[in-house]
mmCIF file of C-alpha atoms in Angstrom:
data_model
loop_
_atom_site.group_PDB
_atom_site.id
_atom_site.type_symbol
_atom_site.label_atom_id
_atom_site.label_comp_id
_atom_site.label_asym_id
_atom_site.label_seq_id
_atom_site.Cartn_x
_atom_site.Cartn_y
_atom_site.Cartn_z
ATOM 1 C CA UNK A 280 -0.067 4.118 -1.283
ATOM 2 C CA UNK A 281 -0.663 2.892 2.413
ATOM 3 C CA UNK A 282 -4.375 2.975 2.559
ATOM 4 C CA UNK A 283 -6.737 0.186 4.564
ATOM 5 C CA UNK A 284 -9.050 -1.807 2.524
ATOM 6 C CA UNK A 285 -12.246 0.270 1.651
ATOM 7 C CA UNK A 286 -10.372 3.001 1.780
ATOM 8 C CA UNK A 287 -10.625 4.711 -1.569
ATOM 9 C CA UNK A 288 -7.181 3.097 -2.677
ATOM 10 C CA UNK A 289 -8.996 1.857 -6.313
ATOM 11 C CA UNK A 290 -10.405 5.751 -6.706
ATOM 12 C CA UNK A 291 -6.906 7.066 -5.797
ATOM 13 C CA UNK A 292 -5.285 4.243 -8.313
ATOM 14 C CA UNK A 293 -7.283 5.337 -11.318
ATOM 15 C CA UNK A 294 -7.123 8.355 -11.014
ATOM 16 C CA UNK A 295 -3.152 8.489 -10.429
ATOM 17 C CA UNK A 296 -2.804 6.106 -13.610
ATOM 18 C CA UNK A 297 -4.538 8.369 -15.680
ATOM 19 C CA UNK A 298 -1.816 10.639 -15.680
ATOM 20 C CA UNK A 299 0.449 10.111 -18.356
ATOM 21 C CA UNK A 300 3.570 10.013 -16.601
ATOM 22 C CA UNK A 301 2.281 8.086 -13.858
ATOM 23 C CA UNK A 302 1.730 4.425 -13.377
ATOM 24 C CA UNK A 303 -0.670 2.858 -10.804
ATOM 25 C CA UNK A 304 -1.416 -0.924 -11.719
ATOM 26 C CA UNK A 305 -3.746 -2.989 -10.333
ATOM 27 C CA UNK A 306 -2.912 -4.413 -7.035
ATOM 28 C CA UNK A 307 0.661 -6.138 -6.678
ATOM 29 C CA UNK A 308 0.653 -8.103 -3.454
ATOM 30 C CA UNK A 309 3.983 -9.789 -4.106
ATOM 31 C CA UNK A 310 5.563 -7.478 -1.180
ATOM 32 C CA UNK A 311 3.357 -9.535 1.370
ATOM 33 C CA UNK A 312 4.938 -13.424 0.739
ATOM 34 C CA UNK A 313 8.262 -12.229 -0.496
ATOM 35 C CA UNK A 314 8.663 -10.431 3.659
ATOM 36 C CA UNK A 315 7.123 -13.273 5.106
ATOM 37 C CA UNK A 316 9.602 -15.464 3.964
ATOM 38 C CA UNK A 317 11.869 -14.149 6.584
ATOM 39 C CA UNK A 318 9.222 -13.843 9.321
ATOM 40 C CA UNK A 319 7.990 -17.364 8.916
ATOM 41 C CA UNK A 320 4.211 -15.809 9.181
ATOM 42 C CA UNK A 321 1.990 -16.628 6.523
ATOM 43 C CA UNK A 322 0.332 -20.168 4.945
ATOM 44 C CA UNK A 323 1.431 -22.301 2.154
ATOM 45 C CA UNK A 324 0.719 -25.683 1.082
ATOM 46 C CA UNK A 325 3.667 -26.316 -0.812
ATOM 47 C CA UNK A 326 6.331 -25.385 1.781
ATOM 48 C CA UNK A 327 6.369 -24.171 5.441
ATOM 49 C CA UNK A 328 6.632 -20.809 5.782
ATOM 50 C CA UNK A 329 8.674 -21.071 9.526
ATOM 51 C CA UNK A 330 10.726 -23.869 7.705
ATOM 52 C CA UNK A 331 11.746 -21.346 4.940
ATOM 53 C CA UNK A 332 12.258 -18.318 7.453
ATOM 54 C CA UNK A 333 14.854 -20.462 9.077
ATOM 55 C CA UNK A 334 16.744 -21.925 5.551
ATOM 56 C CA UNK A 335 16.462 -18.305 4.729
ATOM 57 C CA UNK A 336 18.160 -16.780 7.741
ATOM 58 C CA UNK A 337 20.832 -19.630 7.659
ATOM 59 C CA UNK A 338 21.837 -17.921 4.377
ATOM 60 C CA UNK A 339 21.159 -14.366 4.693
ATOM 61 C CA UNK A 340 21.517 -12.177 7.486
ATOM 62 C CA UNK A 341 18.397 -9.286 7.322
ATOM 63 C CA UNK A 342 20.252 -6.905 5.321
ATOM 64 C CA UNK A 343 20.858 -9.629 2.800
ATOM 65 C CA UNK A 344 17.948 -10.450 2.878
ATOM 66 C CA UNK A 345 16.746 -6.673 2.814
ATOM 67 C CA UNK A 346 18.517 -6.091 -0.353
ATOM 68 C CA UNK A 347 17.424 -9.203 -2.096
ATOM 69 C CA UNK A 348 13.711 -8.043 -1.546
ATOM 70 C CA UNK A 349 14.423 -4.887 -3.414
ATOM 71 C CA UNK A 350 16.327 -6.614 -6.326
ATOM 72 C CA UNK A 351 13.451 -8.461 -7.050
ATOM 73 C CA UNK A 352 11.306 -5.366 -6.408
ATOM 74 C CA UNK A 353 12.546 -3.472 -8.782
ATOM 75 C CA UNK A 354 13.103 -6.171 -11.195
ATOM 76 C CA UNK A 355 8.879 -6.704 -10.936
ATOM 77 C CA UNK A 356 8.363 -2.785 -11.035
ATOM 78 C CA UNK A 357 10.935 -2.206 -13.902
ATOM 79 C CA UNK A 358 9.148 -4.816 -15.416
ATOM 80 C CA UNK A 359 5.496 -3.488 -15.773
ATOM 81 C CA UNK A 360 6.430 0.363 -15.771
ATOM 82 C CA UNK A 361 5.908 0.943 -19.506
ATOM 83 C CA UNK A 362 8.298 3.422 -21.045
ATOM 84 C CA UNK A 363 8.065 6.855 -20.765
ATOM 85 C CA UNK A 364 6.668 6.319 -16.613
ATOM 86 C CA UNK A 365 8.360 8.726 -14.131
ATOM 87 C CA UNK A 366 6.752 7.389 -11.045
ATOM 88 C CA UNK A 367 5.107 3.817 -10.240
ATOM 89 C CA UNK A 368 2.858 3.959 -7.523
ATOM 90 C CA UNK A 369 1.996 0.630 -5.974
ATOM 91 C CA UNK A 370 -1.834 0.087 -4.353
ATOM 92 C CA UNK A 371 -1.829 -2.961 -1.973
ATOM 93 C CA UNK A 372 -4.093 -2.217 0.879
ATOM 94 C CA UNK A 373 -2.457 -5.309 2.473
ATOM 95 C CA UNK A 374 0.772 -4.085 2.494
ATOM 96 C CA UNK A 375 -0.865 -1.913 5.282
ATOM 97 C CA UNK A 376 0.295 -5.268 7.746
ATOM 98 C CA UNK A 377 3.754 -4.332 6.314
ATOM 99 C CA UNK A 378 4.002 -0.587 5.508
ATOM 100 C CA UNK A 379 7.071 -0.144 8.798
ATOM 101 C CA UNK A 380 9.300 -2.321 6.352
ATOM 102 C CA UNK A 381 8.602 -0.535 2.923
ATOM 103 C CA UNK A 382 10.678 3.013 3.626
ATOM 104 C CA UNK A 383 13.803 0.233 4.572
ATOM 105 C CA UNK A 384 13.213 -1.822 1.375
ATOM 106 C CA UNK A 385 12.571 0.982 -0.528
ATOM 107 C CA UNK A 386 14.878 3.400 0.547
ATOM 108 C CA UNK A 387 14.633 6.001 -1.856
ATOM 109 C CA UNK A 388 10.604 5.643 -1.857
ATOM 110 C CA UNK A 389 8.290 8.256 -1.092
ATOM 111 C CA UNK A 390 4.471 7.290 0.159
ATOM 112 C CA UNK A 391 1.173 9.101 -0.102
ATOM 113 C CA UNK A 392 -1.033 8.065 3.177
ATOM 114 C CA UNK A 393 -4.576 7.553 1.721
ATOM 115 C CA UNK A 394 -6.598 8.929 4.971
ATOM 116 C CA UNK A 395 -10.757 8.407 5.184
ATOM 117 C CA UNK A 396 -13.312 9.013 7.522
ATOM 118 C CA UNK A 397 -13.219 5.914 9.446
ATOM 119 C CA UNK A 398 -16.959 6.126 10.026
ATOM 120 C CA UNK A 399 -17.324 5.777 6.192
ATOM 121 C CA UNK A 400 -14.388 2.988 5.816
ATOM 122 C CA UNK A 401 -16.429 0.721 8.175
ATOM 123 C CA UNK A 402 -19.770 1.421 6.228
ATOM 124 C CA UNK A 403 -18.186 0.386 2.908
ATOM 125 C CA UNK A 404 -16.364 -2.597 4.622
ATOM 126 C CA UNK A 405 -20.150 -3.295 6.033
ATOM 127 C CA UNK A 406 -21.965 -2.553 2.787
ATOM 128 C CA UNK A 407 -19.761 -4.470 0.372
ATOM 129 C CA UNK A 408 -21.160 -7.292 -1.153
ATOM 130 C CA UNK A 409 -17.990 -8.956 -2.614
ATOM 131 C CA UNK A 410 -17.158 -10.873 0.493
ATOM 132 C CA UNK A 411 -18.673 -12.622 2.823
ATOM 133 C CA UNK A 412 -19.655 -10.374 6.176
ATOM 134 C CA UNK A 413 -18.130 -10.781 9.207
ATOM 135 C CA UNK A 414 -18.767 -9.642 12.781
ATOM 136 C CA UNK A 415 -19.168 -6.093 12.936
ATOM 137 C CA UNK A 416 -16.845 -5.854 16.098
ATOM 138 C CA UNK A 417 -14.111 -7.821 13.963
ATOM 139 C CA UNK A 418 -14.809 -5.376 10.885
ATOM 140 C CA UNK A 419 -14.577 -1.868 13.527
ATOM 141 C CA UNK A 420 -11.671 -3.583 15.174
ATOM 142 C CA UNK A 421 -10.146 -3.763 11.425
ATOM 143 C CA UNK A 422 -10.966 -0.112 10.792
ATOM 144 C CA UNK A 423 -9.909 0.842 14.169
ATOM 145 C CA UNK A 424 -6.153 -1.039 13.794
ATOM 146 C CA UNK A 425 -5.775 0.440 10.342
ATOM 147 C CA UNK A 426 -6.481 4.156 12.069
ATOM 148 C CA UNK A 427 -3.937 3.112 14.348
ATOM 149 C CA UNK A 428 -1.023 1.192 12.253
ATOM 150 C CA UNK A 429 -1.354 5.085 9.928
ATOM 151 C CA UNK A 430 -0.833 7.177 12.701
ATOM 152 C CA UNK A 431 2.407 5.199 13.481
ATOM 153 C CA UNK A 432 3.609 5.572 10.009
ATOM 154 C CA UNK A 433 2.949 9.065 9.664
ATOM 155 C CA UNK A 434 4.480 10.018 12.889
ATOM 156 C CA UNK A 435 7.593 7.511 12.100
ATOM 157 C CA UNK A 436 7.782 8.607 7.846
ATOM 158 C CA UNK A 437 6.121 12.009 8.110
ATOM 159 C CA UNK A 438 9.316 13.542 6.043
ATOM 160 C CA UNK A 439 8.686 10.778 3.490
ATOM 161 C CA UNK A 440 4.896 11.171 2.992
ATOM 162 C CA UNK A 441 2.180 12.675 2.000
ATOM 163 C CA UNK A 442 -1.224 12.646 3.363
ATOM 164 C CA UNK A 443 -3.940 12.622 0.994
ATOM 165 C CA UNK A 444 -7.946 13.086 2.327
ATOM 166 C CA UNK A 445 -10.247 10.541 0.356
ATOM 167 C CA UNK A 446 -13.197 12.848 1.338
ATOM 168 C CA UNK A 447 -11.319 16.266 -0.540
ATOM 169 C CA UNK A 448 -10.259 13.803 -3.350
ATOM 170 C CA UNK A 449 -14.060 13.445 -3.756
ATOM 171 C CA UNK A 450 -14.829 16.944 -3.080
ATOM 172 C CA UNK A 451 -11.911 18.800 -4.975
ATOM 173 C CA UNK A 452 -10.056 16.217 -7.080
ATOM 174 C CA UNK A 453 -8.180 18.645 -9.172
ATOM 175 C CA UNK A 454 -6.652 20.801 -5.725
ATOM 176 C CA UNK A 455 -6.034 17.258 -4.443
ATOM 177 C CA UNK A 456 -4.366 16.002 -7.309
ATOM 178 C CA UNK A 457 -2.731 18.814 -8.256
ATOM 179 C CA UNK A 458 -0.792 18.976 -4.476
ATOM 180 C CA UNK A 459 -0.202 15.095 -5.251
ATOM 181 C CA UNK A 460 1.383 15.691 -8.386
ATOM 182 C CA UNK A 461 3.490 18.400 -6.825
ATOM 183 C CA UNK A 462 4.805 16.102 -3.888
ATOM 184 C CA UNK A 463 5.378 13.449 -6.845
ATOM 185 C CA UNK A 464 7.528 16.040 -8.921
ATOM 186 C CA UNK A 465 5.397 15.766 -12.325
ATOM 187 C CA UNK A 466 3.099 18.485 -13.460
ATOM 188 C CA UNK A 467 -0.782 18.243 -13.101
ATOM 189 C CA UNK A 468 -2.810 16.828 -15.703
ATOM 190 C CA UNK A 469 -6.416 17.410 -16.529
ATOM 191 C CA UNK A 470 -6.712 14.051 -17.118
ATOM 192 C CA UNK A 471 -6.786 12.948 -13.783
#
């Protein structure tokens, strides 16, 4: 799912979970220090992440290092997909900062592109008590660079994705999830 923080990615993930053949965990967010490693971005106290982007690419050239990312990718995924799953769906609204390097690590992947008012993504980033606030320009700056960083992956991926409206997920769930489970190749359940 690429979808920007307060963007309805928890609603989506329950809701996709609930289907029997589907599995949508909680939030992953192993994607995020496992590509940093070769960028060098990133904090760590224990090591330093430019230090280990430079051991790293001493070893590996990128597609090395591209296919070791998605060996341990879908050693994690195989890992928590419990039997009978024909589709994991992973729900990292940080992965947003990386979503231009999941269709190469995941080549096979296909992405649903959680889009939401942006008016009502920057009142729930606003409105959310769970953090501590932050300047609103910072927080519409957020919303507006999320807006942005989508549109690039949908016109980049658009034969690899697709789109899903938060606000006709609300209005409509079952015509909503019923064209999701079509694009996903299972048949619609109730349940969801």
């Amino acid at each position: 799912v690429i979808g920007p923080m307060r963007g309805g990615t928890t609603l989506l993930r329950k809701i996709l979970d609930a289907h029997p053949r589907l599995t949508s965990p909680a939030e992953t967010w192993f994607m995020l220090p496992l590509l940093n490693m070769w960028t060098g971005r990133g904090a760590a106290d224990a090591y330093p992440p430019k230090q280990t982007a430079a051991a790293i690419q001493s070893h590996l050239d990128q597609a090395g290092f591209v296919e070791a990312c998605r060996a341990f990718a879908a050693s994690f995924y195989a890992q928590i997909t419990p039997p009978g799953s024909a589709v994991f769906i992973d729900k990292t609204p940080p992965y947003m900062d990386i979503a231009d390097s999941l269709p190469l690590i995941f080549p096979e992947a296909r992405f649903l592109l959680l889009c939401r008012d942006p008016r009502s993504t920057l009142w729930s980033r606003i409105s959310w008590k769970h953090t501590e606030p932050e300047p609103i320009e910072r927080t519409i700056e957020g919303v507006s660079r999320h807006v942005r960083m989508q549109a690039a992956f949908a016109g980049k991926w658009v034969s690899r994705l697709h789109s899903v409206s938060y606000e006709r997920l609300c209005t409509d769930p079952e015509a909503e999830t019923a064209a999701i489970c079509d694009y996903l190749g299972v048949d619609h359940d109730p349940a969801m």
